[in-house]
C-alpha positions as MATLAB code, in Angstrom:
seq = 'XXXXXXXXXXXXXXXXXXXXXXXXXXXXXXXXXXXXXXXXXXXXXXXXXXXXXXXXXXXXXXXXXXXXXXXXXXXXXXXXXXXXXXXXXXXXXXXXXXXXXXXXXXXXXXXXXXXXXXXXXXXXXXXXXXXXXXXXXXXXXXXXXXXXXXXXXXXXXXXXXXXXXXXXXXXXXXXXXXXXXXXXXXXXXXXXXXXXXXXXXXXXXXXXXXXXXXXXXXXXXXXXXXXXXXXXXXXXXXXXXXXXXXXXXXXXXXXXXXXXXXXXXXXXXXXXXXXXXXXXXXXXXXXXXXXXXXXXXXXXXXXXXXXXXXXXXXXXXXXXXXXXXXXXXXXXXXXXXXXXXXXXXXXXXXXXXXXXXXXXXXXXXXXXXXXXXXXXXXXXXXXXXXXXXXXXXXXXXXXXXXXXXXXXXXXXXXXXXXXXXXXXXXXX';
ca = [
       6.820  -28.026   -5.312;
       6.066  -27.621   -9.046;
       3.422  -25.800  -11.013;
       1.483  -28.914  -11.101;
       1.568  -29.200   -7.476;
       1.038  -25.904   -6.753;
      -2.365  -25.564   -9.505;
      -3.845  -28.679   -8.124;
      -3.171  -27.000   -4.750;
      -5.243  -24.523   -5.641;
      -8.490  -26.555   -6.993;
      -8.218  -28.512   -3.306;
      -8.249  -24.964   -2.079;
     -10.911  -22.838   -4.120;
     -13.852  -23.840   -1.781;
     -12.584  -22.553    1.745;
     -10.873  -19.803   -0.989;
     -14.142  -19.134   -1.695;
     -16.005  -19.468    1.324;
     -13.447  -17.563    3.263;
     -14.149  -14.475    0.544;
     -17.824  -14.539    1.597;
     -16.912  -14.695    5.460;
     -14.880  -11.538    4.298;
     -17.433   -9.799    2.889;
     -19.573   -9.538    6.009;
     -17.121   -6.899    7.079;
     -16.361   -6.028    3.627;
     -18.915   -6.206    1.216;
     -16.603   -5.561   -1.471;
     -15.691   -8.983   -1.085;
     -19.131  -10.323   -2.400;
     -18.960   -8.400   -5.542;
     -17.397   -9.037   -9.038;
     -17.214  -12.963   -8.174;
     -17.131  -13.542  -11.625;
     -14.252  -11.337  -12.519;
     -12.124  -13.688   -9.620;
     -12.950  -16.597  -11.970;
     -12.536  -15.144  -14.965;
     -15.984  -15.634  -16.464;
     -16.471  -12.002  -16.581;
     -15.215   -8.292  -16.614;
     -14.694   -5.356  -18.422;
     -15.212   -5.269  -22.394;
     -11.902   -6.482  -23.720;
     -11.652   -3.392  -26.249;
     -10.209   -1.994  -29.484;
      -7.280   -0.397  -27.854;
      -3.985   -1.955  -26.782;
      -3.812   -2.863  -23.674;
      -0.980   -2.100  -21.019;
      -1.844   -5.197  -17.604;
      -0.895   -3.479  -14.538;
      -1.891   -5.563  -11.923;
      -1.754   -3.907   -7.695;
      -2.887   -6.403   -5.066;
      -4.176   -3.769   -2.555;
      -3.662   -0.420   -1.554;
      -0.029    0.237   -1.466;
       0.867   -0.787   -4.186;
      -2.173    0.993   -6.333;
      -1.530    3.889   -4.858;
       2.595    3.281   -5.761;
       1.289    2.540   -9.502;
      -0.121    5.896   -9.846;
       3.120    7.392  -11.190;
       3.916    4.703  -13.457;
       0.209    4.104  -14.727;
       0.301    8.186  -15.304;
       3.677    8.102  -17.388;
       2.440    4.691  -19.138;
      -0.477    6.528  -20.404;
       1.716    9.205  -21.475;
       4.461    6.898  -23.258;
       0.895    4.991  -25.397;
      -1.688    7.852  -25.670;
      -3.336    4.808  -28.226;
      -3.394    2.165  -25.436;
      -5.555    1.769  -22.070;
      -4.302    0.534  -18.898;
      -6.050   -2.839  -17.711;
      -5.683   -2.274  -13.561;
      -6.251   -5.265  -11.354;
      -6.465   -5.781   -8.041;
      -7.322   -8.609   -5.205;
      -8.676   -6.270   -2.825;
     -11.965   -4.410   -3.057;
      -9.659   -1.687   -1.000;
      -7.279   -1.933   -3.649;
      -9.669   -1.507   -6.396;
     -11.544    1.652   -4.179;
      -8.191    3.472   -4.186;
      -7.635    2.792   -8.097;
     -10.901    3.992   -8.912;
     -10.352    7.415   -6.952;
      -7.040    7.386   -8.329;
      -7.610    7.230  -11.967;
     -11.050    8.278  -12.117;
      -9.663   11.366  -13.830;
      -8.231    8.995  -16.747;
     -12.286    8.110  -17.544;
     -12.007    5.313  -19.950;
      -8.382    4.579  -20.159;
      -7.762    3.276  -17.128;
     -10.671   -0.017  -16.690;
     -10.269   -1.949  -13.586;
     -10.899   -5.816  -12.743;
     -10.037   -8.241  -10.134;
      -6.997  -10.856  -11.203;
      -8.782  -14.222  -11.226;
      -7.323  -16.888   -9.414;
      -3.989  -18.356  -10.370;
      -5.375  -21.820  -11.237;
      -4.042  -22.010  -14.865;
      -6.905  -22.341  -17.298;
      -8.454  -18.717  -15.420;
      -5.158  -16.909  -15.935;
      -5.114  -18.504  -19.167;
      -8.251  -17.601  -20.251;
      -8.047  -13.810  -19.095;
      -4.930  -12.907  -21.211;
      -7.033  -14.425  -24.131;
      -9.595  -11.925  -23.702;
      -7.616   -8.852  -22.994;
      -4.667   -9.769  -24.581;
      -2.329   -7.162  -23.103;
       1.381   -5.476  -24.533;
       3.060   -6.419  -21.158;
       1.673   -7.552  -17.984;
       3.429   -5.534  -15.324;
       3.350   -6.513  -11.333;
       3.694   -4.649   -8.710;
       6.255   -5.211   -6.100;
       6.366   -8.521   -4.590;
       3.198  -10.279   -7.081;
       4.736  -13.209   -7.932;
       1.686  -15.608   -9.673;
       3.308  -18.836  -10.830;
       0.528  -19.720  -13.624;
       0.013  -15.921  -14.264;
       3.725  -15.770  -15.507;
       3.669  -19.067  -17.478;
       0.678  -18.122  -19.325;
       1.781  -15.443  -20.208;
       5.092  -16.456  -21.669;
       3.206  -18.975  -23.853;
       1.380  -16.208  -24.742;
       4.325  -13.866  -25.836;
       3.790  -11.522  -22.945;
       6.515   -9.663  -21.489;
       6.492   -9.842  -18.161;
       7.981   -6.978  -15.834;
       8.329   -6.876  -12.291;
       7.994   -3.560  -10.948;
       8.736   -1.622   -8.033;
      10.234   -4.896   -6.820;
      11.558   -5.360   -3.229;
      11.900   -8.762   -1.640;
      12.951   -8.471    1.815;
      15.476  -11.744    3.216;
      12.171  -13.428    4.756;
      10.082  -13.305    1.998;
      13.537  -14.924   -0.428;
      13.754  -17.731    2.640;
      10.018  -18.298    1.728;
      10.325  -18.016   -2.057;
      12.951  -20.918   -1.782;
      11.340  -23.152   -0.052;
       8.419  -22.894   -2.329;
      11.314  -24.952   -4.916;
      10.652  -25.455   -8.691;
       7.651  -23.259   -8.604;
       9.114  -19.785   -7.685;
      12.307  -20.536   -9.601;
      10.580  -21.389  -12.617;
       8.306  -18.258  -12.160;
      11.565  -16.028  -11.169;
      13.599  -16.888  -14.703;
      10.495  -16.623  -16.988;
      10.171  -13.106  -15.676;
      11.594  -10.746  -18.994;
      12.830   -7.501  -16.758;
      12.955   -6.867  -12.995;
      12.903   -2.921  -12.015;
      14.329   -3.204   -8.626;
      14.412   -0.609   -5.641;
      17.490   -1.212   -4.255;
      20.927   -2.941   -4.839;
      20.530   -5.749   -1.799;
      16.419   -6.244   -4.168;
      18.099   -6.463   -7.145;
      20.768   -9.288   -5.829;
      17.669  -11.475   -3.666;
      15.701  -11.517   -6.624;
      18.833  -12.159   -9.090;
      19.422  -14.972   -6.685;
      16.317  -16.674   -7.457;
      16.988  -16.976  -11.227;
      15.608  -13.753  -12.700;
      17.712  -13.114  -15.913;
      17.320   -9.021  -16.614;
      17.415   -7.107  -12.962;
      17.914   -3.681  -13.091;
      17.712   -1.169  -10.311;
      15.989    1.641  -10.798;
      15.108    2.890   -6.988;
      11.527    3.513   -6.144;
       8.300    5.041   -7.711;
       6.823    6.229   -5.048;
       9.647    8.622   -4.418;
       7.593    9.907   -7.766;
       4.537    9.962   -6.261;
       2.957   13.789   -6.010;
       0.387   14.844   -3.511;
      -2.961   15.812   -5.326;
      -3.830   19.716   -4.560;
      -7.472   18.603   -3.070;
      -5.575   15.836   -0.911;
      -4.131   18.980    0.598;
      -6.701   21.073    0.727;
      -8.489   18.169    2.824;
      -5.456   18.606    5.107;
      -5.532   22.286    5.854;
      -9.742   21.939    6.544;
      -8.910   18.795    8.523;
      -6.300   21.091   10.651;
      -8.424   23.956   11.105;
     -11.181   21.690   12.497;
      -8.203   19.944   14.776;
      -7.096   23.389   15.884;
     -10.372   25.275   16.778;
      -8.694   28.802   17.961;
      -5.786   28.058   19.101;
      -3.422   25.567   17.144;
      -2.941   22.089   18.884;
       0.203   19.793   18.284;
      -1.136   16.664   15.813;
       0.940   13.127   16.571;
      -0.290   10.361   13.407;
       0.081    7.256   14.072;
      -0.616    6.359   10.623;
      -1.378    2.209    8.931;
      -1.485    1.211   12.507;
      -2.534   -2.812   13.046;
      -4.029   -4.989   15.190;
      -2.564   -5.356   18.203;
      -0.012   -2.104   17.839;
      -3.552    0.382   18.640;
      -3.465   -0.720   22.517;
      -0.103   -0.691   22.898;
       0.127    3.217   21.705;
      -3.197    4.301   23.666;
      -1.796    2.974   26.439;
       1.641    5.130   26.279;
      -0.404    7.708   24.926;
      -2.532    7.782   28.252;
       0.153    7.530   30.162;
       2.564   10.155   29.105;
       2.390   13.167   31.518;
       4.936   14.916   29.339;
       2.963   15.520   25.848;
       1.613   19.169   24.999;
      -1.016   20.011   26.597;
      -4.589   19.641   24.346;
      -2.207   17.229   21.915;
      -4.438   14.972   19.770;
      -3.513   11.591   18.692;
      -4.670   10.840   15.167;
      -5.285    7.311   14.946;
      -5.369    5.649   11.817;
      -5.826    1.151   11.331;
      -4.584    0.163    7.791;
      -7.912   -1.925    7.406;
     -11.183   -0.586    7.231;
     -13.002   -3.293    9.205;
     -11.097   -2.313   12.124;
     -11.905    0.910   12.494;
     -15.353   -0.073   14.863;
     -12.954   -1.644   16.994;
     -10.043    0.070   17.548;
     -13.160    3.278   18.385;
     -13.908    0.475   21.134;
     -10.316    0.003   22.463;
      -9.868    4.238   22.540;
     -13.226    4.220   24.920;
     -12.163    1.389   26.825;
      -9.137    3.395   28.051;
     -11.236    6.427   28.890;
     -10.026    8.885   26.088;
     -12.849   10.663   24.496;
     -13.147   10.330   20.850;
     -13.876   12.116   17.575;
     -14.520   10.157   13.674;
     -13.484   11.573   10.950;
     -16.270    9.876    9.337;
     -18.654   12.109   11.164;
     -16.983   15.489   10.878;
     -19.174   17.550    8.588;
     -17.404   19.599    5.897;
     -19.542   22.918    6.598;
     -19.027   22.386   10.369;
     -16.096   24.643   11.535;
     -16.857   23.677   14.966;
     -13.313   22.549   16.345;
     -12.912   19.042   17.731;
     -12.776   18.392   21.176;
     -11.560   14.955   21.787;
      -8.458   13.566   22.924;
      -8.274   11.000   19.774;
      -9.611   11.439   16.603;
      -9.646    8.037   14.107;
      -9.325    8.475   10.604;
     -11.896    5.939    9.672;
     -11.903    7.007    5.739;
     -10.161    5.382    2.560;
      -7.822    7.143    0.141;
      -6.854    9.982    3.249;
      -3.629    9.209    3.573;
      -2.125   12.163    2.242;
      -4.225   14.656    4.085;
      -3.895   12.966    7.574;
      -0.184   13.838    6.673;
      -0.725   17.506    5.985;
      -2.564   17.844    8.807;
      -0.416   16.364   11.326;
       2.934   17.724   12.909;
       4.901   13.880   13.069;
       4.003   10.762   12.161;
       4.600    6.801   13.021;
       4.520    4.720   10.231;
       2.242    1.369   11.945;
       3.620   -2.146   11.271;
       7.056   -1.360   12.663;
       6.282   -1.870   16.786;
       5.524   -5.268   16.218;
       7.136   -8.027   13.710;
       4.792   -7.212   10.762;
       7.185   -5.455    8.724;
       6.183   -2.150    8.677;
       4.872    0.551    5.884;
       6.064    2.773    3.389;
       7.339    6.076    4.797;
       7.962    8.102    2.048;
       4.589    9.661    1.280;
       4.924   11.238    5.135;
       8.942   12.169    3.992;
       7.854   14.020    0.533;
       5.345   16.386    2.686;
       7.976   17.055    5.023;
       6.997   15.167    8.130;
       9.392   14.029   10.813;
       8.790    9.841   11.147;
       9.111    7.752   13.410;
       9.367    3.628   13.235;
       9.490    0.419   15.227;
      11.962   -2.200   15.088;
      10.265   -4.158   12.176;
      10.930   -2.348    9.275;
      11.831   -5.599    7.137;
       8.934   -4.939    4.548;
      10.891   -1.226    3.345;
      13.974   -1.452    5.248;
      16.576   -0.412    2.553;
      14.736    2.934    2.624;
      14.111    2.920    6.107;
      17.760    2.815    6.806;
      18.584    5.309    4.330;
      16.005    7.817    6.069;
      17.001    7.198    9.807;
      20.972    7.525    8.463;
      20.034   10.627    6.794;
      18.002   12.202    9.767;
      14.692   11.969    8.187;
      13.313    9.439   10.758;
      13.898    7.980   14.007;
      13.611    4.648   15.015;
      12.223    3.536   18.598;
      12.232    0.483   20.496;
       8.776    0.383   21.748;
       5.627    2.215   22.217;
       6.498    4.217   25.476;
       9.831    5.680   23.535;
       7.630    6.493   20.503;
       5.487    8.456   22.399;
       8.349   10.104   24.136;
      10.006   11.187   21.163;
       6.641   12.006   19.482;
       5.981   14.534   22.566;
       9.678   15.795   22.168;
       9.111   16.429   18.965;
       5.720   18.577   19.216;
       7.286   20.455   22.097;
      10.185   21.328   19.976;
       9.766   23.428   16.536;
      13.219   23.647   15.763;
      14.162   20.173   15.922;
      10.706   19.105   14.327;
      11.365   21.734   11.585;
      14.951   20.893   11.056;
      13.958   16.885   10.785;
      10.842   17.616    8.282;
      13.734   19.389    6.354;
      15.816   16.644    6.017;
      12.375   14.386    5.670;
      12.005   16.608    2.107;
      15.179   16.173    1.013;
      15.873   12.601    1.553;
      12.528   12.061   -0.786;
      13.762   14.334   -3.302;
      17.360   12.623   -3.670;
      15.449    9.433   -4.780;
      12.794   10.558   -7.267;
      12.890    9.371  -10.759;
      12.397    5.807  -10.774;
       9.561    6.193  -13.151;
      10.912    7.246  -15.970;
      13.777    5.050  -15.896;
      10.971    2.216  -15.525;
       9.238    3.281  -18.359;
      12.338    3.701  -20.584;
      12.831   -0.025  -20.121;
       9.151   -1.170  -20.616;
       9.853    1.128  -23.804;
      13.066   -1.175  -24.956;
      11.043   -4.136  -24.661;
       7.693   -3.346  -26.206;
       8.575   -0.401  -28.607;
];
């Protein structure tokens, strides 16, 4: 397929694109907002200032820009960095993040990679650099943007052996997207060479950012309050299971029921990756008989502990205190083939983790934390709850694992600065 192809794909496609968005925002109704930004007929003033693009699909990878979007602002105290998303998630966790930036950090959605729109968008703002995050490979994005003189830098990037089997097969298009990008900052070697593979001309590895990433003080302040409500008067063990998805929830209520050899009074803290299922998975915990508690419900001057057998963190931008409050956690997308999540914000607070099988989506660093001791991987949801219940029986071997959870993050940090060195070489 070439770019032709692919853009006329995309006008064939823009009205069930479209109508599909609205469906979504029924759930969502972030979805039914900013429609103009999508098509580029609207958004933020394009400013004075110079203009850094940093664009994060959704919420990983905003919250993974946070170091690199905090040292960018450092590196150009005279620019602003233009954040853009696809997700009104996404865009909820930037403007939480960088709220404390005011106005140099202004936020949009990316419009639709259709040519003229992407066109059209880096006329207005007319950024340094347009930076992606990770995996954001837009074909008419990229082109435009070399016309346009824009440097454009991969960042963060991973691309696992699936997604290179699907970037070939997508032909002319990916390749000719892959060589026009002007610097790749790779995680890992085996990154580096699937992406070099593709055609990109300057990959360099520079490990992860969010390695870099630091837990905000009020983030864990949120954590001790949310233990002290868990614990009541006398402290009870805390499994996460933490990004869980659809279809991975039954399977761990169902060990979790079962398992006659957890602590007494343990408490499962059950957290979905997306929002619009947290109504439902509350259904599947009451189908099965467990009583629960929402975090959306626990009041802040309440000290009343919680008596429930699962609590659901049904709240955005959390993530970090559900760690602190918990004693191990499961990173969700790993039981079934989906890929799994990043594990290193539960490895820099000193968690013991356990995984799933599927770990394609971060496996380099997966690998590197189960070799190291960090985490443990299981085969299915009645060992993870087994080794979850070993785990809060046992202090020593929980304490000795969140040990080497802390310094298996450490070892890796510093991948933002060496990113922002090389954005440095290439726009001065």
């Amino acid at each position: 397929m070439n770019r032709t192809l692919y853009s006329s794909l995309w006008w064939l496609a823009m009205p069930a694109v479209l109508a599909r968005l609205w469906w979504r925002g029924r759930k969502e109704p972030g979805y039914r907002a900013h429609w103009d930004e999508r098509l580029s007929l609207g958004g933020p003033a394009a400013g004075e200032q110079p203009t850094i693009m940093v664009h994060a699909v959704s919420v990983g990878e905003t919250r993974a820009s946070e170091p690199l979007v905090d040292a960018l602002l450092l590196a150009y105290p005279d620019s602003r960095i233009l954040l853009t998303h696809m997700t009104p998630t996404g865009r909820a966790t930037g403007r939480d993040l960088f709220a404390r930036h005011g106005e140099r950090v202004v936020q949009a959605y990316l419009p639709y990679d259709t040519g003229w729109m992407t066109t059209r968008f880096l006329r207005r703002y007319r950024p340094r650099a347009c930076i992606l995050m990770e995996t954001e490979v837009w074909p008419n994005l990229i082109h435009a943007c070399t016309q346009q003189g824009v440097p454009v830098v991969l960042a963060n990037a991973r691309l696992s052996e699936r997604s290179l089997k699907r970037g070939r097969k997508a032909g002319a298009v990916m390749l000719e997207a892959a060589r026009s990008f002007t610097l790749v900052a790779a995680q890992t070697d085996a990154d580096a060479a699937r992406i070099a593979s593709l055609g990109a001309p300057n990959v360099v590895v520079t490990g992860s950012v969010k390695f870099d990433i630091v837990p905000p003080p009020s983030a864990l302040e949120k954590g001790a309050w949310l233990r002290t409500r868990i614990d009541g008067a006398a402290r009870r063990p805390v499994f996460l299971c933490a990004s869980t998805r659809e279809g991975e929830e039954t399977l761990i209520l169902e060990a979790w029921r079962q398992n006659r050899d957890k602590p007494q009074h343990a408490l499962l803290l059950l957290v979905p990756r997306h929002p619009q299922r947290f109504d439902d998975v509350a259904k599947l915990v009451e189908a099965r008989g467990l009583t629960l508690a929402r975090r959306s419900r626990l009041d802040g001057d309440n000290t009343a502990a919680i008596d429930a057998d699962v609590l659901l963190g049904d709240s955005m931008g959390e993530m970090f205190a559900y760690y602190a409050a918990c004693d191990c956690a499961y990173i969700g997308g790993s039981l079934l083939p989906l890929g799994g999540q990043n594990l290193i914000e539960a490895c820099a607070l000193g968690k013991p983790v356990l995984v799933g099988e599927h770990t394609f989506n971060f496996l380099d660093a997966t690998i590197d934390a189960v070799d190291g001791g960090a985490a443990l991987r299981v085969p299915d949801a009645s060992a993870l709850v087994r080794e979850a219940a070993r785990l809060l029986h046992d202090d020593a071997a929980r304490a000795a694992m969140g040990a080497r959870a802390l310094a298996f993050a450490g070892r890796h940090r510093g991948a933002t600065l060496r990113t922002v060195e090389l954005v440095q070489r290439l726009i001065g």
